Amino acid sequence: MPSDLLGDTRLFDLTDLLWEETFATLYIVGLTLLIGGLLGLVLGLVLSTTRPGGLLAHRPASVGLNLLVNFFRPIPFVIFIGAVQPLARAVVGTGIGEKAIIFAMTLAATFGISRIVEQNLVGVDPGVIEAARSMGAGRLRIVLTVLIPEALGPLILGYTFVLVAIIDMSAIAGAIGAGGLGAFALQYGWRQFDTVVTWTTVLIIVALVQIAQFGGNRLARKVMRR
């Protein structure tokens, strides 16, 4: 890049730190998706199977879980991380830093993913489930061998959507003293009026999102063409 366009940017001095924060973002996002993805899958399965007419229909459980998910999902994330700080201190021992942001993001991702899982499992053709029942398959077997495989393609697209949302959420990590690209852009770019640093960080975040979306779309197409 021509030096007259770079001006007095500190980008080159911050290159090592930029890479460090990029890996910090990947770590935060990866761990959040892993834990939140598993918890969201379990919660989504319970939501879908306890619905009226579901495999494990149970009205009180269904109503209670729906109220829980509907209570937390609409909360804006920047408020959510502050609201769950006391819980984060009780569970991970701190309300600030990397552990706290992973805890808050995992909770938020769990509730979001659970609704995506529920909606995709509900969309499975009831005739396929009835056919499995008529062949004597138990409830757990129907879940593992019919429900999840039938909804796998849309589920991958749903998880891809959440992964992009998690990358967005990680940009707010600096609000509670955690690292990552968002905190780096705020501290060394925006607050120091270094446009080059800000936009370089933005482009890295955009590249991560593009890679995640491309990979998710490709995997979903491959699964749905089986």
Tab-separated table of N, CA, C and O in Angstrom, residues 124-223:
chain	number	residue	atom	x	y	z
A	124	VAL	N	-39.625	-31.671	10.130
A	124	VAL	CA	-39.444	-33.023	9.577
A	124	VAL	C	-40.814	-33.649	9.290
A	124	VAL	O	-41.732	-33.540	10.101
A	125	ASP	N	-40.929	-34.308	8.148
A	125	ASP	CA	-42.189	-34.925	7.721
A	125	ASP	C	-42.710	-35.907	8.788
A	125	ASP	O	-42.040	-36.896	9.098
A	126	PRO	N	-43.909	-35.650	9.347
A	126	PRO	CA	-44.463	-36.562	10.371
A	126	PRO	C	-44.613	-37.993	9.860
A	126	PRO	O	-44.551	-38.947	10.635
A	127	GLY	N	-44.806	-38.155	8.547
A	127	GLY	CA	-44.955	-39.487	7.983
A	127	GLY	C	-43.715	-40.343	8.175
A	127	GLY	O	-43.807	-41.562	8.387
A	128	VAL	N	-42.550	-39.702	8.129
A	128	VAL	CA	-41.300	-40.446	8.328
A	128	VAL	C	-41.214	-40.941	9.762
A	128	VAL	O	-40.783	-42.072	10.026
A	129	ILE	N	-41.660	-40.090	10.698
A	129	ILE	CA	-41.626	-40.479	12.112
A	129	ILE	C	-42.618	-41.618	12.371
A	129	ILE	O	-42.313	-42.585	13.071
A	130	GLU	N	-43.813	-41.499	11.787
A	130	GLU	CA	-44.817	-42.551	11.955
A	130	GLU	C	-44.330	-43.863	11.366
A	130	GLU	O	-44.591	-44.942	11.917
A	131	ALA	N	-43.634	-43.801	10.242
A	131	ALA	CA	-43.092	-45.025	9.622
A	131	ALA	C	-42.087	-45.685	10.556
A	131	ALA	O	-42.080	-46.919	10.705
A	132	ALA	N	-41.244	-44.858	11.213
A	132	ALA	CA	-40.262	-45.411	12.149
A	132	ALA	C	-40.973	-46.031	13.347
A	132	ALA	O	-40.573	-47.101	13.836
A	133	ARG	N	-42.034	-45.370	13.816
A	133	ARG	CA	-42.804	-45.909	14.943
A	133	ARG	C	-43.434	-47.247	14.584
A	133	ARG	O	-43.454	-48.188	15.381
A	134	SER	N	-43.993	-47.309	13.376
A	134	SER	CA	-44.674	-48.548	12.959
A	134	SER	C	-43.705	-49.720	12.850
A	134	SER	O	-44.117	-50.876	12.937
A	135	MET	N	-42.411	-49.396	12.681
A	135	MET	CA	-41.410	-50.484	12.610
A	135	MET	C	-40.852	-50.820	13.984
A	135	MET	O	-39.909	-51.591	14.113
A	136	GLY	N	-41.439	-50.192	15.021
A	136	GLY	CA	-41.048	-50.534	16.384
A	136	GLY	C	-39.877	-49.734	16.945
A	136	GLY	O	-39.342	-50.106	17.996
A	137	ALA	N	-39.478	-48.664	16.275
A	137	ALA	CA	-38.342	-47.866	16.772
A	137	ALA	C	-38.749	-47.114	18.033
A	137	ALA	O	-39.852	-46.567	18.117
A	138	GLY	N	-37.860	-47.088	19.030
A	138	GLY	CA	-38.113	-46.354	20.266
A	138	GLY	C	-37.918	-44.860	20.055
A	138	GLY	O	-37.432	-44.408	19.012
A	139	ARG	N	-38.291	-44.061	21.091
A	139	ARG	CA	-38.213	-42.609	20.950
A	139	ARG	C	-36.785	-42.107	20.749
A	139	ARG	O	-36.521	-41.242	19.908
A	140	LEU	N	-35.868	-42.635	21.547
A	140	LEU	CA	-34.473	-42.195	21.417
A	140	LEU	C	-33.909	-42.549	20.042
A	140	LEU	O	-33.205	-41.756	19.420
A	141	ARG	N	-34.263	-43.744	19.578
A	141	ARG	CA	-33.770	-44.161	18.257
A	141	ARG	C	-34.356	-43.284	17.149
A	141	ARG	O	-33.672	-42.958	16.176
A	142	ILE	N	-35.621	-42.905	17.292
A	142	ILE	CA	-36.241	-42.028	16.286
A	142	ILE	C	-35.529	-40.671	16.257
A	142	ILE	O	-35.260	-40.107	15.189
A	143	VAL	N	-35.186	-40.169	17.446
A	143	VAL	CA	-34.486	-38.878	17.512
A	143	VAL	C	-33.127	-38.966	16.812
A	143	VAL	O	-32.764	-38.095	15.998
A	144	LEU	N	-32.382	-40.040	17.129
A	144	LEU	CA	-31.007	-40.154	16.633
A	144	LEU	C	-30.919	-40.585	15.175
A	144	LEU	O	-29.984	-40.193	14.465
A	145	THR	N	-31.865	-41.417	14.735
A	145	THR	CA	-31.747	-41.979	13.386
A	145	THR	C	-32.733	-41.401	12.373
A	145	THR	O	-32.620	-41.663	11.179
A	146	VAL	N	-33.728	-40.633	12.869
A	146	VAL	CA	-34.715	-40.062	11.937
A	146	VAL	C	-34.731	-38.538	12.016
A	146	VAL	O	-34.467	-37.844	11.029
A	147	LEU	N	-35.033	-38.009	13.209
A	147	LEU	CA	-35.198	-36.557	13.350
A	147	LEU	C	-33.935	-35.786	12.968
A	147	LEU	O	-33.967	-34.906	12.095
A	148	ILE	N	-32.827	-36.087	13.628
A	148	ILE	CA	-31.597	-35.321	13.383
A	148	ILE	C	-31.077	-35.529	11.954
A	148	ILE	O	-30.755	-34.545	11.267
A	149	PRO	N	-30.983	-36.783	11.452
A	149	PRO	CA	-30.509	-36.952	10.064
A	149	PRO	C	-31.402	-36.257	9.034
A	149	PRO	O	-30.912	-35.673	8.070
A	150	GLU	N	-32.727	-36.302	9.227
A	150	GLU	CA	-33.641	-35.668	8.266
A	150	GLU	C	-33.489	-34.148	8.239
A	150	GLU	O	-33.689	-33.503	7.216
A	151	ALA	N	-33.123	-33.579	9.390
A	151	ALA	CA	-33.023	-32.112	9.482
A	151	ALA	C	-31.567	-31.629	9.409
A	151	ALA	O	-31.313	-30.438	9.623
A	152	LEU	N	-30.638	-32.527	9.081
A	152	LEU	CA	-29.216	-32.182	9.202
A	152	LEU	C	-28.797	-31.006	8.305
A	152	LEU	O	-28.067	-30.108	8.749
A	153	GLY	N	-29.248	-31.021	7.049
A	153	GLY	CA	-28.864	-29.930	6.135
A	153	GLY	C	-29.302	-28.563	6.645
A	153	GLY	O	-28.483	-27.640	6.802
A	154	PRO	N	-30.619	-28.388	6.925
A	154	PRO	CA	-31.058	-27.105	7.487
A	154	PRO	C	-30.388	-26.775	8.815
A	154	PRO	O	-30.155	-25.607	9.121
A	155	LEU	N	-30.095	-27.807	9.621
A	155	LEU	CA	-29.415	-27.542	10.892
A	155	LEU	C	-28.029	-26.942	10.663
A	155	LEU	O	-27.594	-26.031	11.377
A	156	ILE	N	-27.320	-27.453	9.651
A	156	ILE	CA	-25.981	-26.916	9.341
A	156	ILE	C	-26.091	-25.448	8.934
A	156	ILE	O	-25.287	-24.608	9.359
A	157	LEU	N	-27.096	-25.132	8.131
A	157	LEU	CA	-27.306	-23.727	7.732
A	157	LEU	C	-27.642	-22.872	8.952
A	157	LEU	O	-27.183	-21.733	9.073
A	158	GLY	N	-28.433	-23.433	9.870
A	158	GLY	CA	-28.775	-22.699	11.088
A	158	GLY	C	-27.556	-22.443	11.961
A	158	GLY	O	-27.365	-21.340	12.476
A	159	TYR	N	-26.718	-23.463	12.106
A	159	TYR	CA	-25.497	-23.305	12.902
A	159	TYR	C	-24.543	-22.306	12.226
A	159	TYR	O	-23.829	-21.561	12.910
A	160	THR	N	-24.536	-22.287	10.899
A	160	THR	CA	-23.694	-21.318	10.184
A	160	THR	C	-24.160	-19.900	10.478
A	160	THR	O	-23.346	-18.996	10.718
A	161	PHE	N	-25.477	-19.717	10.487
A	161	PHE	CA	-26.050	-18.406	10.817
A	161	PHE	C	-25.617	-17.978	12.223
A	161	PHE	O	-25.223	-16.828	12.452
A	162	VAL	N	-25.685	-18.915	13.167
A	162	VAL	CA	-25.305	-18.602	14.544
A	162	VAL	C	-23.811	-18.313	14.642
A	162	VAL	O	-23.382	-17.430	15.392
A	163	LEU	N	-22.999	-19.052	13.876
A	163	LEU	CA	-21.544	-18.817	13.906
A	163	LEU	C	-21.223	-17.383	13.495
A	163	LEU	O	-20.392	-16.713	14.132
A	164	VAL	N	-21.895	-16.898	12.470
A	164	VAL	CA	-21.679	-15.512	12.038
A	164	VAL	C	-22.117	-14.542	13.146
A	164	VAL	O	-21.436	-13.545	13.429
A	165	ALA	N	-23.239	-14.872	13.801
A	165	ALA	CA	-23.714	-14.020	14.907
A	165	ALA	C	-22.721	-14.036	16.069
A	165	ALA	O	-22.499	-13.011	16.725
A	166	ILE	N	-22.101	-15.185	16.321
A	166	ILE	CA	-21.121	-15.285	17.412
A	166	ILE	C	-19.887	-14.436	17.099
A	166	ILE	O	-19.322	-13.778	17.983
A	167	ILE	N	-19.465	-14.435	15.841
A	167	ILE	CA	-18.325	-13.584	15.447
A	167	ILE	C	-18.683	-12.118	15.701
A	167	ILE	O	-17.866	-11.339	16.208
A	168	ASP	N	-19.917	-11.740	15.380
A	168	ASP	CA	-20.371	-10.370	15.656
A	168	ASP	C	-20.349	-10.082	17.160
A	168	ASP	O	-19.908	-9.017	17.599
A	169	MET	N	-20.845	-11.050	17.951
A	169	MET	CA	-20.892	-10.866	19.403
A	169	MET	C	-19.493	-10.694	19.978
A	169	MET	O	-19.273	-9.917	20.910
A	170	SER	N	-18.518	-11.427	19.418
A	170	SER	CA	-17.149	-11.381	19.959
A	170	SER	C	-16.552	-9.982	19.832
A	170	SER	O	-15.622	-9.630	20.561
A	171	ALA	N	-17.089	-9.168	18.903
A	171	ALA	CA	-16.566	-7.816	18.723
A	171	ALA	C	-16.872	-6.926	19.928
A	171	ALA	O	-16.267	-5.874	20.098
A	172	ILE	N	-17.820	-7.365	20.785
A	172	ILE	CA	-18.193	-6.574	21.963
A	172	ILE	C	-17.388	-7.016	23.183
A	172	ILE	O	-17.568	-6.507	24.281
A	173	ALA	N	-16.493	-7.983	22.986
A	173	ALA	CA	-15.741	-8.538	24.113
A	173	ALA	C	-14.985	-7.474	24.902
A	173	ALA	O	-14.799	-7.583	26.110
A	174	GLY	N	-14.544	-6.425	24.220
A	174	GLY	CA	-13.785	-5.372	24.886
A	174	GLY	C	-14.571	-4.651	25.962
A	174	GLY	O	-13.992	-4.040	26.868
A	175	ALA	N	-15.920	-4.756	25.899
A	175	ALA	CA	-16.760	-4.068	26.881
A	175	ALA	C	-16.522	-4.588	28.288
A	175	ALA	O	-16.744	-3.870	29.264
A	176	ILE	N	-16.084	-5.851	28.423
A	176	ILE	CA	-15.815	-6.390	29.759
A	176	ILE	C	-14.352	-6.831	29.872
A	176	ILE	O	-14.025	-7.751	30.611
A	177	GLY	N	-13.494	-6.164	29.117
A	177	GLY	CA	-12.062	-6.386	29.273
A	177	GLY	C	-11.507	-7.625	28.618
A	177	GLY	O	-10.366	-8.022	28.908
A	178	ALA	N	-12.275	-8.280	27.759
A	178	ALA	CA	-11.752	-9.444	27.036
A	178	ALA	C	-11.033	-8.965	25.776
A	178	ALA	O	-11.172	-7.815	25.358
A	179	GLY	N	-10.259	-9.862	25.156
A	179	GLY	CA	-9.516	-9.471	23.969
A	179	GLY	C	-10.285	-9.757	22.699
A	179	GLY	O	-11.502	-9.845	22.703
A	180	GLY	N	-9.546	-9.890	21.598
A	180	GLY	CA	-10.180	-10.180	20.324
A	180	GLY	C	-10.115	-8.996	19.381
A	180	GLY	O	-9.653	-7.903	19.749
A	181	LEU	N	-10.557	-9.223	18.168
A	181	LEU	CA	-10.431	-8.202	17.126
A	181	LEU	C	-11.280	-6.959	17.398
A	181	LEU	O	-10.879	-5.846	17.067
A	182	GLY	N	-12.468	-7.143	17.997
A	182	GLY	CA	-13.319	-5.995	18.287
A	182	GLY	C	-12.645	-5.045	19.270
A	182	GLY	O	-12.621	-3.823	19.059
A	183	ALA	N	-12.105	-5.615	20.343
A	183	ALA	CA	-11.413	-4.796	21.336
A	183	ALA	C	-10.185	-4.123	20.721
A	183	ALA	O	-9.876	-2.956	21.006
A	184	PHE	N	-9.472	-4.861	19.857
A	184	PHE	CA	-8.282	-4.310	19.189
A	184	PHE	C	-8.662	-3.116	18.308
A	184	PHE	O	-7.993	-2.070	18.338
A	185	ALA	N	-9.736	-3.270	17.540
A	185	ALA	CA	-10.166	-2.188	16.647
A	185	ALA	C	-10.570	-0.940	17.438
A	185	ALA	O	-10.257	0.188	17.039
A	186	LEU	N	-11.249	-1.163	18.569
A	186	LEU	CA	-11.661	-0.022	19.388
A	186	LEU	C	-10.470	0.683	20.024
A	186	LEU	O	-10.356	1.916	19.979
A	187	GLN	N	-9.568	-0.127	20.599
A	187	GLN	CA	-8.457	0.458	21.365
A	187	GLN	C	-7.384	1.101	20.480
A	187	GLN	O	-6.909	2.201	20.773
A	188	TYR	N	-6.995	0.400	19.425
A	188	TYR	CA	-5.870	0.891	18.612
A	188	TYR	C	-6.311	1.567	17.315
A	188	TYR	O	-5.490	2.229	16.669
A	189	GLY	N	-7.578	1.367	16.930
A	189	GLY	CA	-8.067	1.999	15.715
A	189	GLY	C	-8.933	3.205	15.988
A	189	GLY	O	-8.502	4.349	15.852
A	190	TRP	N	-10.163	2.933	16.429
A	190	TRP	CA	-11.158	3.990	16.582
A	190	TRP	C	-10.746	5.040	17.612
A	190	TRP	O	-10.802	6.237	17.349
A	191	ARG	N	-10.314	4.600	18.812
A	191	ARG	CA	-9.995	5.569	19.872
A	191	ARG	C	-8.726	6.368	19.582
A	191	ARG	O	-8.506	7.428	20.152
A	192	GLN	N	-7.846	5.845	18.724
A	192	GLN	CA	-6.615	6.568	18.381
A	192	GLN	C	-6.682	7.171	16.976
A	192	GLN	O	-5.657	7.534	16.406
A	193	PHE	N	-7.895	7.209	16.423
A	193	PHE	CA	-8.127	7.831	15.110
A	193	PHE	C	-7.231	7.225	14.027
A	193	PHE	O	-6.790	7.935	13.126
A	194	ASP	N	-6.945	5.938	14.140
A	194	ASP	CA	-6.117	5.256	13.138
A	194	ASP	C	-7.053	4.473	12.206
A	194	ASP	O	-7.395	3.309	12.464
A	195	THR	N	-7.459	5.114	11.129
A	195	THR	CA	-8.431	4.518	10.208
A	195	THR	C	-7.897	3.242	9.564
A	195	THR	O	-8.650	2.295	9.312
A	196	VAL	N	-6.609	3.207	9.282
A	196	VAL	CA	-6.025	2.028	8.633
A	196	VAL	C	-6.137	0.809	9.549
A	196	VAL	O	-6.500	-0.287	9.115
A	197	VAL	N	-5.823	1.000	10.830
A	197	VAL	CA	-5.929	-0.109	11.791
A	197	VAL	C	-7.390	-0.552	11.910
A	197	VAL	O	-7.696	-1.752	11.904
A	198	THR	N	-8.296	0.409	11.993
A	198	THR	CA	-9.724	0.080	12.116
A	198	THR	C	-10.193	-0.747	10.932
A	198	THR	O	-10.805	-1.816	11.098
A	199	TRP	N	-9.892	-0.270	9.728
A	199	TRP	CA	-10.400	-0.966	8.539
A	199	TRP	C	-9.673	-2.281	8.259
A	199	TRP	O	-10.265	-3.211	7.722
A	200	THR	N	-8.418	-2.373	8.636
A	200	THR	CA	-7.726	-3.662	8.497
A	200	THR	C	-8.393	-4.702	9.387
A	200	THR	O	-8.623	-5.851	8.973
A	201	THR	N	-8.728	-4.300	10.612
A	201	THR	CA	-9.404	-5.221	11.532
A	201	THR	C	-10.796	-5.586	11.016
A	201	THR	O	-11.205	-6.751	11.073
A	202	VAL	N	-11.503	-4.588	10.510
A	202	VAL	CA	-12.841	-4.852	9.956
A	202	VAL	C	-12.754	-5.866	8.810
A	202	VAL	O	-13.560	-6.805	8.723
A	203	LEU	N	-11.763	-5.704	7.941
A	203	LEU	CA	-11.626	-6.614	6.802
A	203	LEU	C	-11.304	-8.039	7.254
A	203	LEU	O	-11.761	-9.008	6.641
A	204	ILE	N	-10.528	-8.169	8.323
A	204	ILE	CA	-10.239	-9.513	8.843
A	204	ILE	C	-11.523	-10.150	9.374
A	204	ILE	O	-11.799	-11.336	9.126
A	205	ILE	N	-12.330	-9.365	10.118
A	205	ILE	CA	-13.605	-9.894	10.630
A	205	ILE	C	-14.522	-10.292	9.467
A	205	ILE	O	-15.146	-11.364	9.495
A	206	VAL	N	-14.595	-9.452	8.439
A	206	VAL	CA	-15.423	-9.765	7.266
A	206	VAL	C	-14.923	-11.044	6.586
A	206	VAL	O	-15.725	-11.905	6.174
A	207	ALA	N	-13.592	-11.203	6.508
A	207	ALA	CA	-13.038	-12.413	5.888
A	207	ALA	C	-13.412	-13.654	6.695
A	207	ALA	O	-13.766	-14.697	6.116
A	208	LEU	N	-13.368	-13.568	8.020
A	208	LEU	CA	-13.760	-14.709	8.859
A	208	LEU	C	-15.222	-15.077	8.631
A	208	LEU	O	-15.575	-16.256	8.534
A	209	VAL	N	-16.074	-14.056	8.536
A	209	VAL	CA	-17.498	-14.298	8.298
A	209	VAL	C	-17.705	-14.960	6.936
A	209	VAL	O	-18.485	-15.916	6.802
A	210	GLN	N	-17.009	-14.456	5.910
A	210	GLN	CA	-17.151	-15.032	4.567
A	210	GLN	C	-16.714	-16.490	4.533
A	210	GLN	O	-17.371	-17.338	3.912
A	211	ILE	N	-15.605	-16.793	5.195
A	211	ILE	CA	-15.111	-18.179	5.239
A	211	ILE	C	-16.118	-19.082	5.946
A	211	ILE	O	-16.416	-20.188	5.493
A	212	ALA	N	-16.654	-18.597	7.085
A	212	ALA	CA	-17.637	-19.387	7.842
A	212	ALA	C	-18.890	-19.638	7.007
A	212	ALA	O	-19.410	-20.758	6.957
A	213	GLN	N	-19.380	-18.603	6.333
A	213	GLN	CA	-20.598	-18.741	5.528
A	213	GLN	C	-20.370	-19.672	4.345
A	213	GLN	O	-21.216	-20.533	4.036
A	214	PHE	N	-19.232	-19.522	3.671
A	214	PHE	CA	-18.920	-20.375	2.521
A	214	PHE	C	-18.809	-21.841	2.942
A	214	PHE	O	-19.365	-22.734	2.301
A	215	GLY	N	-18.096	-22.083	4.039
A	215	GLY	CA	-17.927	-23.458	4.518
A	215	GLY	C	-19.254	-24.078	4.923
A	215	GLY	O	-19.525	-25.239	4.612
A	216	GLY	N	-20.092	-23.298	5.635
A	216	GLY	CA	-21.389	-23.817	6.062
A	216	GLY	C	-22.294	-24.118	4.884
A	216	GLY	O	-22.955	-25.161	4.851
A	217	ASN	N	-22.347	-23.201	3.913
A	217	ASN	CA	-23.193	-23.423	2.729
A	217	ASN	C	-22.752	-24.670	1.961
A	217	ASN	O	-23.588	-25.470	1.517
A	218	ARG	N	-21.462	-24.820	1.806
A	218	ARG	CA	-20.939	-25.955	1.035
A	218	ARG	C	-21.240	-27.281	1.732
A	218	ARG	O	-21.641	-28.252	1.106
A	219	LEU	N	-21.040	-27.307	3.062
A	219	LEU	CA	-21.305	-28.529	3.821
A	219	LEU	C	-22.789	-28.878	3.785
A	219	LEU	O	-23.166	-30.048	3.621
A	220	ALA	N	-23.643	-27.859	3.908
A	220	ALA	CA	-25.094	-28.098	3.872
A	220	ALA	C	-25.519	-28.643	2.507
A	220	ALA	O	-26.337	-29.572	2.435
A	221	ARG	N	-24.981	-28.069	1.423
A	221	ARG	CA	-25.326	-28.575	0.079
A	221	ARG	C	-24.914	-30.030	-0.077
A	221	ARG	O	-25.652	-30.846	-0.637
A	222	LYS	N	-23.730	-30.349	0.441
A	222	LYS	CA	-23.225	-31.723	0.321
A	222	LYS	C	-24.128	-32.691	1.076
A	222	LYS	O	-24.440	-33.780	0.583
A	223	VAL	N	-24.570	-32.298	2.267
A	223	VAL	CA	-25.438	-33.170	3.072
A	223	VAL	C	-26.803	-33.325	2.420
A	223	VAL	O	-27.361	-34.421	2.357
